Tab-separated table of C-alpha atoms and ligand atoms in Angstrom:
chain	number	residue	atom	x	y	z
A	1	UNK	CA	50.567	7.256	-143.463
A	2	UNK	CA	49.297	9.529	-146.181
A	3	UNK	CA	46.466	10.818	-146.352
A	4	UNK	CA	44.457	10.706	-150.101
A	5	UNK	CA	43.678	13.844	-152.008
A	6	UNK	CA	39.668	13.034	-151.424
A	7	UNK	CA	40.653	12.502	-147.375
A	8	UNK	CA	42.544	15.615	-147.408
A	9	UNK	CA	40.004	18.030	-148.725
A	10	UNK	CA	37.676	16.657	-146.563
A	11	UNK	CA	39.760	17.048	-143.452
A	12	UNK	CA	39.848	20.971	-144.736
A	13	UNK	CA	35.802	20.739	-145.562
A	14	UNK	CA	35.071	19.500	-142.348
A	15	UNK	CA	37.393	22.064	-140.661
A	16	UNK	CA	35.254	24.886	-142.485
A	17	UNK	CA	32.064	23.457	-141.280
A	18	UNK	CA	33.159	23.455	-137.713
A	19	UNK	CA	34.647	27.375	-137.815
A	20	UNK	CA	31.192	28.397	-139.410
A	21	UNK	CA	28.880	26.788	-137.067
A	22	UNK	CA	31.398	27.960	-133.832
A	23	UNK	CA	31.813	31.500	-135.571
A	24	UNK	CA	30.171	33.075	-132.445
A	25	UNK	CA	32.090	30.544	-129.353
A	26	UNK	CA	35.233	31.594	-131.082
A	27	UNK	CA	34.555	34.799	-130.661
A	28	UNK	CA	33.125	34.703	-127.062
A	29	UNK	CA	36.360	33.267	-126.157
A	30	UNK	CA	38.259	36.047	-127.569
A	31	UNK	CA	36.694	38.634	-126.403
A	32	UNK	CA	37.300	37.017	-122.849
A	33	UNK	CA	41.398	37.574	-123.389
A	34	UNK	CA	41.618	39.616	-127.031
A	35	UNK	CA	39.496	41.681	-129.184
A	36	UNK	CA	36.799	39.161	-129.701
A	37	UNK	CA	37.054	38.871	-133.453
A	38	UNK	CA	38.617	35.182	-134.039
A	39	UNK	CA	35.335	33.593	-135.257
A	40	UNK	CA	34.822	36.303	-137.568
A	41	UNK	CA	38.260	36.311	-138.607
A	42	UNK	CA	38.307	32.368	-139.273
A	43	UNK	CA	34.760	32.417	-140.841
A	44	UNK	CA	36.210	35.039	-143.416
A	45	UNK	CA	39.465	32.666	-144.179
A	46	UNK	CA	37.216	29.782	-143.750
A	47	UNK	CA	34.363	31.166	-147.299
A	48	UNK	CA	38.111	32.228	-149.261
A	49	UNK	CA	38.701	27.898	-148.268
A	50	UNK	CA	35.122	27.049	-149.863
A	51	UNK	CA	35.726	30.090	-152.819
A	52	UNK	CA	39.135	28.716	-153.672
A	53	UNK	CA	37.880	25.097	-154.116
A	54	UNK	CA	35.094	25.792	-155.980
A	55	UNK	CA	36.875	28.020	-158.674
A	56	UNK	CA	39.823	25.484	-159.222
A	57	UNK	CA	39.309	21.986	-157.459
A	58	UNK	CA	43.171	21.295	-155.995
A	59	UNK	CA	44.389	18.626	-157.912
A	60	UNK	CA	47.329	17.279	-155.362
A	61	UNK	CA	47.813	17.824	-152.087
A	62	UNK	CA	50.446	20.172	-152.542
A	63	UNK	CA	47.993	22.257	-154.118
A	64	UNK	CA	45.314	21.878	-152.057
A	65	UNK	CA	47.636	22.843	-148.756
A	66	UNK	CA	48.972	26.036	-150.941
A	67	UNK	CA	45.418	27.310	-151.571
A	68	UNK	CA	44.372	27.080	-148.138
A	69	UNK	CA	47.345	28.748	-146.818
A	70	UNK	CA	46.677	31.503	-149.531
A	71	UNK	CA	43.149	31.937	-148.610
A	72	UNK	CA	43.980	31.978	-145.011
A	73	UNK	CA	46.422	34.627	-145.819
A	74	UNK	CA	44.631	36.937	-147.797
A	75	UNK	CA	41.445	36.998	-146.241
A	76	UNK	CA	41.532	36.080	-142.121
A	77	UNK	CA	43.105	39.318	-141.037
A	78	UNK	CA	44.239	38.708	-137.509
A	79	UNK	CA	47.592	36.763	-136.339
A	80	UNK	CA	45.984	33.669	-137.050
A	81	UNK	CA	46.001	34.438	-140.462
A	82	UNK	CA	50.226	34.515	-140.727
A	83	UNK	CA	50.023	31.702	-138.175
A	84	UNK	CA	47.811	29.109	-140.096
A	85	UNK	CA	48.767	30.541	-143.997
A	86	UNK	CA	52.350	29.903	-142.553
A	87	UNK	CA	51.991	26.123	-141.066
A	88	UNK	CA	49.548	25.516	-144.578
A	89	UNK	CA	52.763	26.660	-146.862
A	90	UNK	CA	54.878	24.814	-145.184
A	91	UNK	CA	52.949	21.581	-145.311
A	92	UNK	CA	52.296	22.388	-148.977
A	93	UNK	CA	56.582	23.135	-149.591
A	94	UNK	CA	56.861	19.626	-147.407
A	95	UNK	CA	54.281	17.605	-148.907
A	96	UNK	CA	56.304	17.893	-152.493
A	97	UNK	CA	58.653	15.265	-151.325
A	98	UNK	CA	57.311	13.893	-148.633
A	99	UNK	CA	53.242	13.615	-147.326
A	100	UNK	CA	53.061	11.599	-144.632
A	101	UNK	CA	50.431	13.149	-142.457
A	102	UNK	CA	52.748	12.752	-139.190
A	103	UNK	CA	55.378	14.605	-140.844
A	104	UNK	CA	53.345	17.271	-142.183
A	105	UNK	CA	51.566	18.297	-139.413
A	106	UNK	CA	55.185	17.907	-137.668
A	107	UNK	CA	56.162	20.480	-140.022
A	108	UNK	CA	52.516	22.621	-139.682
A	109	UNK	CA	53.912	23.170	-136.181
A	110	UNK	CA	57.335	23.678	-136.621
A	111	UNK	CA	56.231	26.925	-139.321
A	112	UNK	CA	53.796	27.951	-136.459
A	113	UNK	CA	57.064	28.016	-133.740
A	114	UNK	CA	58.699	30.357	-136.138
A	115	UNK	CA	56.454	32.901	-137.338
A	116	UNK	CA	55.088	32.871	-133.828
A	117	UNK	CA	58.375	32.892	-132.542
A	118	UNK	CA	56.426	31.018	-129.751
A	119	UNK	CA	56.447	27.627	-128.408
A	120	UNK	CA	54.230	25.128	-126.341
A	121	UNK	CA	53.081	26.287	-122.656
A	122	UNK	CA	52.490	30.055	-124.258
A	123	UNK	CA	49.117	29.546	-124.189
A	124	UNK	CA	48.383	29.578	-128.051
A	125	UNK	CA	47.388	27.052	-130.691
A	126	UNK	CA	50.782	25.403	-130.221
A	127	UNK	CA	49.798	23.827	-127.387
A	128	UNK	CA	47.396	21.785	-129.540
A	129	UNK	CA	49.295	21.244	-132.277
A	130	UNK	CA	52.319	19.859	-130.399
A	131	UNK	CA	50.613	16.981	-128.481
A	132	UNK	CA	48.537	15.980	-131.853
A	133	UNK	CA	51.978	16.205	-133.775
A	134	UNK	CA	53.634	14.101	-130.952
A	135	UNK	CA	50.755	11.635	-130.614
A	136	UNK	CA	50.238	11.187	-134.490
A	137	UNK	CA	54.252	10.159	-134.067
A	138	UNK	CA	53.386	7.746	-131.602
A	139	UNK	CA	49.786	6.009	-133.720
A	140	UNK	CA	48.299	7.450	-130.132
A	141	UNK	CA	45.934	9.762	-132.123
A	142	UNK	CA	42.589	10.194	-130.336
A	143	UNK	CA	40.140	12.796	-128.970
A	144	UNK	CA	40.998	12.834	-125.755
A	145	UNK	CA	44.738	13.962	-127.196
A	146	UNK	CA	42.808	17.324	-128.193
A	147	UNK	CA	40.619	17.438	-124.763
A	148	UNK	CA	43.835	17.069	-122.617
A	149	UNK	CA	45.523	19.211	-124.745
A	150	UNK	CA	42.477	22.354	-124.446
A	151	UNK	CA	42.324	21.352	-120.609
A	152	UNK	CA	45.794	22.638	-119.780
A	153	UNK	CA	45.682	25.645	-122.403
A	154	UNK	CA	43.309	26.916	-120.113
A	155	UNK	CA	45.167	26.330	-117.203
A	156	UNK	CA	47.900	28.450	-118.362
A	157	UNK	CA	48.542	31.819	-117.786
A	158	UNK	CA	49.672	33.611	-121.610
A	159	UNK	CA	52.968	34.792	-122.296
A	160	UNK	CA	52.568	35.264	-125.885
A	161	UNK	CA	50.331	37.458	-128.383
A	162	UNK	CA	47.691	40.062	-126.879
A	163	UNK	CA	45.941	38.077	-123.868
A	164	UNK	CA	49.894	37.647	-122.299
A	165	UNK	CA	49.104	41.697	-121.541
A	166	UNK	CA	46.595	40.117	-119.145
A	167	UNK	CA	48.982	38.158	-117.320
A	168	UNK	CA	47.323	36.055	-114.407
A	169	UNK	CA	44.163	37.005	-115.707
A	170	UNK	CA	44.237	35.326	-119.020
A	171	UNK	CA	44.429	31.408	-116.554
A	172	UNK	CA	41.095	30.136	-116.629
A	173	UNK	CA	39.899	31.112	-120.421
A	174	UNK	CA	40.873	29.030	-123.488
A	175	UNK	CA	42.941	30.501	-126.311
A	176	UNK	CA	40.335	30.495	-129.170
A	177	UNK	CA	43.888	29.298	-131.506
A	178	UNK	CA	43.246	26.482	-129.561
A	179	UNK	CA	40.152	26.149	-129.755
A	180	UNK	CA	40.027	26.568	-133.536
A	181	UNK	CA	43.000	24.105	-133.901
A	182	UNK	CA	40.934	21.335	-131.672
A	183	UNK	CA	38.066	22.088	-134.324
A	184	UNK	CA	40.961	21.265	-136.853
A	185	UNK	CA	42.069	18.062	-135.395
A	186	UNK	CA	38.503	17.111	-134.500
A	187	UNK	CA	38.269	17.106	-138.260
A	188	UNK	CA	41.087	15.246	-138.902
A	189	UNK	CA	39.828	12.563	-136.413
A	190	UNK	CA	36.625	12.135	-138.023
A	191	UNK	CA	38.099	11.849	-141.153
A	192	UNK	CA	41.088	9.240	-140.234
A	193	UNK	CA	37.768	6.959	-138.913
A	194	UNK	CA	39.001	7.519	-135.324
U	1	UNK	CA	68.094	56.153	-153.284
U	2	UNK	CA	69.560	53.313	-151.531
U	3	UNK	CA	66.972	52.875	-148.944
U	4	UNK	CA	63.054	53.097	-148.926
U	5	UNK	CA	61.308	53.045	-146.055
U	6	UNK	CA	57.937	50.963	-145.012
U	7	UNK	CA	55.479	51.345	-142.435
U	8	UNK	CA	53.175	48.502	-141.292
U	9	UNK	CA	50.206	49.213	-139.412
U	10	UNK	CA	47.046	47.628	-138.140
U	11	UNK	CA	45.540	51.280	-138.949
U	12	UNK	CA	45.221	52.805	-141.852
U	13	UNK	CA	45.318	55.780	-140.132
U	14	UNK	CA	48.404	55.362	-137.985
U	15	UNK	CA	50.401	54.726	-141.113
U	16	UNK	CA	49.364	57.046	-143.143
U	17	UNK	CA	50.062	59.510	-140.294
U	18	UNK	CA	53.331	58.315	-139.640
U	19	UNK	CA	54.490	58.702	-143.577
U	20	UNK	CA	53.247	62.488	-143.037
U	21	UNK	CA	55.219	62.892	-139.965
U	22	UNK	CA	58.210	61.441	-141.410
U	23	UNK	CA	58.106	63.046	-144.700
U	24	UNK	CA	58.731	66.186	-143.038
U	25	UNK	CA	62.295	64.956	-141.919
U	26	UNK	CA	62.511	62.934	-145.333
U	27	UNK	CA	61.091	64.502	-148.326
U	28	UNK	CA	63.131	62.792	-150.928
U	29	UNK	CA	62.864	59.552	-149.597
U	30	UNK	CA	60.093	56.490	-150.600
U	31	UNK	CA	57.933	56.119	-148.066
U	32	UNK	CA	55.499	53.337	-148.727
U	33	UNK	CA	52.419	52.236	-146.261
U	34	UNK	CA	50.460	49.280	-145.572
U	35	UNK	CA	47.906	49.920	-142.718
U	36	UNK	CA	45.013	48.034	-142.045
U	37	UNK	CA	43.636	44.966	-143.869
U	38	UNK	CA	41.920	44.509	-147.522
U	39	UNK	CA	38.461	45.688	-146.522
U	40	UNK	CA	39.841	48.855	-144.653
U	41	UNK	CA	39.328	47.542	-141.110
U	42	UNK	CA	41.253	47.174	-138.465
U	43	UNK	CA	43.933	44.367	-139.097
U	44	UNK	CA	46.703	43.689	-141.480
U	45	UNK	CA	46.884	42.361	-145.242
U	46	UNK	CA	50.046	40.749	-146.736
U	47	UNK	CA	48.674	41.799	-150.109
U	48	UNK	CA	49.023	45.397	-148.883
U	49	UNK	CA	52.136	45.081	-148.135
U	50	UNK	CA	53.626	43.485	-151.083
U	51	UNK	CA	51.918	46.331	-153.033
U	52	UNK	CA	53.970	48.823	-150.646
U	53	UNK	CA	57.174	46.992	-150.794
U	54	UNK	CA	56.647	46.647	-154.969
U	55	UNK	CA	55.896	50.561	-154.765
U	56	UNK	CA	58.772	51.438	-152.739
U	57	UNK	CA	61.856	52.876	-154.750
U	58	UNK	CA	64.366	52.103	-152.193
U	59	UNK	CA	66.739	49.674	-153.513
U	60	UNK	CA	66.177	48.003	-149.944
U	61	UNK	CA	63.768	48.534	-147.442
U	62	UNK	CA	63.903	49.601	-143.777
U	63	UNK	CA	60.434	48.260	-142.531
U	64	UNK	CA	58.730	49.526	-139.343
U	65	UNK	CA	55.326	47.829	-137.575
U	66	UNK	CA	53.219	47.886	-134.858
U	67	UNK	CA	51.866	45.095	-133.696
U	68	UNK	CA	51.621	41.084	-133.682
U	69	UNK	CA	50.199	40.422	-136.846
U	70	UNK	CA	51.814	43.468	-138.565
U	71	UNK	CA	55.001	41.459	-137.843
U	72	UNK	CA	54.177	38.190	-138.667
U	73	UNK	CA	53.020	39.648	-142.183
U	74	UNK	CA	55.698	41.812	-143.151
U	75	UNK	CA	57.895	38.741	-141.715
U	76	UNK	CA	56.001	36.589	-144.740
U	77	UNK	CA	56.723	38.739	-146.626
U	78	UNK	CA	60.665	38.908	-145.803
U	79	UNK	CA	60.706	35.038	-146.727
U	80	UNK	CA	58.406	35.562	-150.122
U	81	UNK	CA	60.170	38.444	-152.106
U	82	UNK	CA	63.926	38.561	-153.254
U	83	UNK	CA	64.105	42.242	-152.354
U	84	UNK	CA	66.519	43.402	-149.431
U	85	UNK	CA	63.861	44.067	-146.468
U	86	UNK	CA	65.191	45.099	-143.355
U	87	UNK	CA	62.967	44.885	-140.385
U	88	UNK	CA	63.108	46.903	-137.079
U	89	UNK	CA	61.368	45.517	-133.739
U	90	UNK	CA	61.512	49.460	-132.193
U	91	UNK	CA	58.967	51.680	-131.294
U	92	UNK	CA	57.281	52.319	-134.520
U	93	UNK	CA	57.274	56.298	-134.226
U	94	UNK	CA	60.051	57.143	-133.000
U	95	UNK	CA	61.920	54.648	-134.755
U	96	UNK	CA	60.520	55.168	-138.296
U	97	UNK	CA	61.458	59.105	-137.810
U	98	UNK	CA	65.124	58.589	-136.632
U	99	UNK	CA	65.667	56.174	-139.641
U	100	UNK	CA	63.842	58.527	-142.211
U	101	UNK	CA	66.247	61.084	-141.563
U	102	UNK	CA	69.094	59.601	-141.304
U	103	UNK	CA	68.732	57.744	-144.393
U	104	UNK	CA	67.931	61.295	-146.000
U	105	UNK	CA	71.311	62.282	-145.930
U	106	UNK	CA	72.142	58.472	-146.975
U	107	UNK	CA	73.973	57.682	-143.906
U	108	UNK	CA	75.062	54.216	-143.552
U	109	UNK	CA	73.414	51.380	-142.419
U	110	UNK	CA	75.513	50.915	-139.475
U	111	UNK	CA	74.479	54.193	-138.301
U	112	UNK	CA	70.833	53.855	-138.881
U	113	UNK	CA	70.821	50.339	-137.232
U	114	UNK	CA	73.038	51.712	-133.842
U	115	UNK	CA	70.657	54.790	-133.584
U	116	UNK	CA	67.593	52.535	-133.554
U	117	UNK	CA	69.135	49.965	-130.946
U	118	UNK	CA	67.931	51.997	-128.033
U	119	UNK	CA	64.461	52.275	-129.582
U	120	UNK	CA	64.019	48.622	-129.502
U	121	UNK	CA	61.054	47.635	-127.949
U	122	UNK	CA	59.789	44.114	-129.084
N	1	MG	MG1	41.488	38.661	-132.111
């Protein structure tokens, strides 16, 4: 399924609205495991988003992914910046021949694996991404997809990024990737009618 | 000269002191920095670094960071520009000094890379 031009930017609206109104959770659950800056860090890539649009409305979805991953890039500072700009270019490369939703957020993750060199059970925003990538492959897309998959992030003790120096004691808090990734599903989910 | 070298930092500070310690061992080299994001916080900016690696006179690049982000960035970076970047996961100090002067008296790459292998790190 692909997802219109209209759909898509307000998947990315909706995302923006979410980061700015849980600017301050995502940063309480940083500073639990990290440095406590990933709702100001998202809130900053999330006003480039809203900049971007208004000085040149996308006009594909190519587009549209490629300025997001460029504002994301320039402007959130933190890993998460290389980690979302990275999964946005690639779904912007990808969607040029091929948009099916499925397969771009497939391919969202697959960018995140690499510049993370990381992978699911790390305790980052993989583990999110993967079970909405698998369960968009199997038409099994639904919230509780994104509550299972935030329920055993925080289970899991971190072996990648800055909160894996915390070994054991990073089991118990959430990622705030993951958290900010739920927020990006969650809009995805309202906007697919779900 | 045949290679530059880059430093990428979440500080400003930190890379900007490393280029002055290195200098001393390198003179003639290009050393080029990118420390700290946009704004001059803590952090790190792609957009800094492409401005170091466009300033840098090496015809390629031996590239030195610190941490996560730094990486991920200058690793962006590696897959944006056409220019030869070669990237180092060693101890940022000690490995940016050791290259710096041995690509002073244009040694090989071979030796540069085997002299950093024990400094890896990351
Ligand atoms: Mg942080």
């Amino acid at each position: 399924m692909e997802l219109s031009l209209a759909d898509t930017k307000k998947w990315i609206e909706l995302f923006v609205q979410k980061v700015e109104s849980e600017k301050s959770q995502l940063n309480e659950l940083d500073t639990a495991i990290g440095d406590g800056d990933h709702g100001t860090n998202m809130d900053r890539g999330m006003k480039a988003i809203t900049d971007a649009f208004s000085k040149k409305e996308p006009e594909d979805i190519v587009s549209l992914h490629k300025t997001v991953a460029f504002a994301l890039i320039q402007k959130v500072g933190g890993a998460s910046g290389p980690l979302y700009g990275t999964a946005f270019l690639d779904m912007s490369k990808k969607a040029k021949d091929d948009a099916d939703l499925t397969t771009l957020i497939q391919t969202g993750l697959a960018g995140l694996k690499r510049r993370g060199q990381s992978d699911v059970g790390m305790k980052t925003m993989i583990d999110v991404w993967e079970p909405v990538a698998n369960a968009l492959k199997a038409d099994e897309f639904n919230q509780s997809v994104i509550d299972e998959a935030l329920t055993s992030n925080k289970a899991l003790v971190a072996t990648k990024g800055r909160a894996s120096y915390l070994e054991e004691k990073s089991k118990g808090h959430l990622d705030p990737g993951a958290q900010s990734s739920a927020y990006l599903f969650e809009a995805l989910l309202t906007v697919l009618g779900a | 000269m045949k290679y530059g070298i880059l430093i990428v930092s979440h500080s400003k500070d930190i890379a900007i002191g490393v280029k002055k310690l290195i200098e001393q061992a390198a003179p003639k080299l290009s050393i080029t920095t990118a420390g700290g994001t946009d704004d001059g916080e803590i952090g790190s900016s792609l957009e800094k670094i492409q401005t170091a690696v466009e300033k840098n006179s090496g015809d390629e690049i031996l590239a030195f960071y610190d941490l996560g982000s730094s990486k991920m960035n200058l690793e962006m970076m590696i897959e944006m520009t056409d220019k030869k970047i070669h990237k180092y996961d060693v101890a940022l100090v000690e490995g940016a000094y050791a290259a710096a002067t041995l690509a002073e008296i244009e040694s090989p790459l071979e030796t540069i890379e085997k002299t950093l292998e024990p400094l890896k790190i990351k």
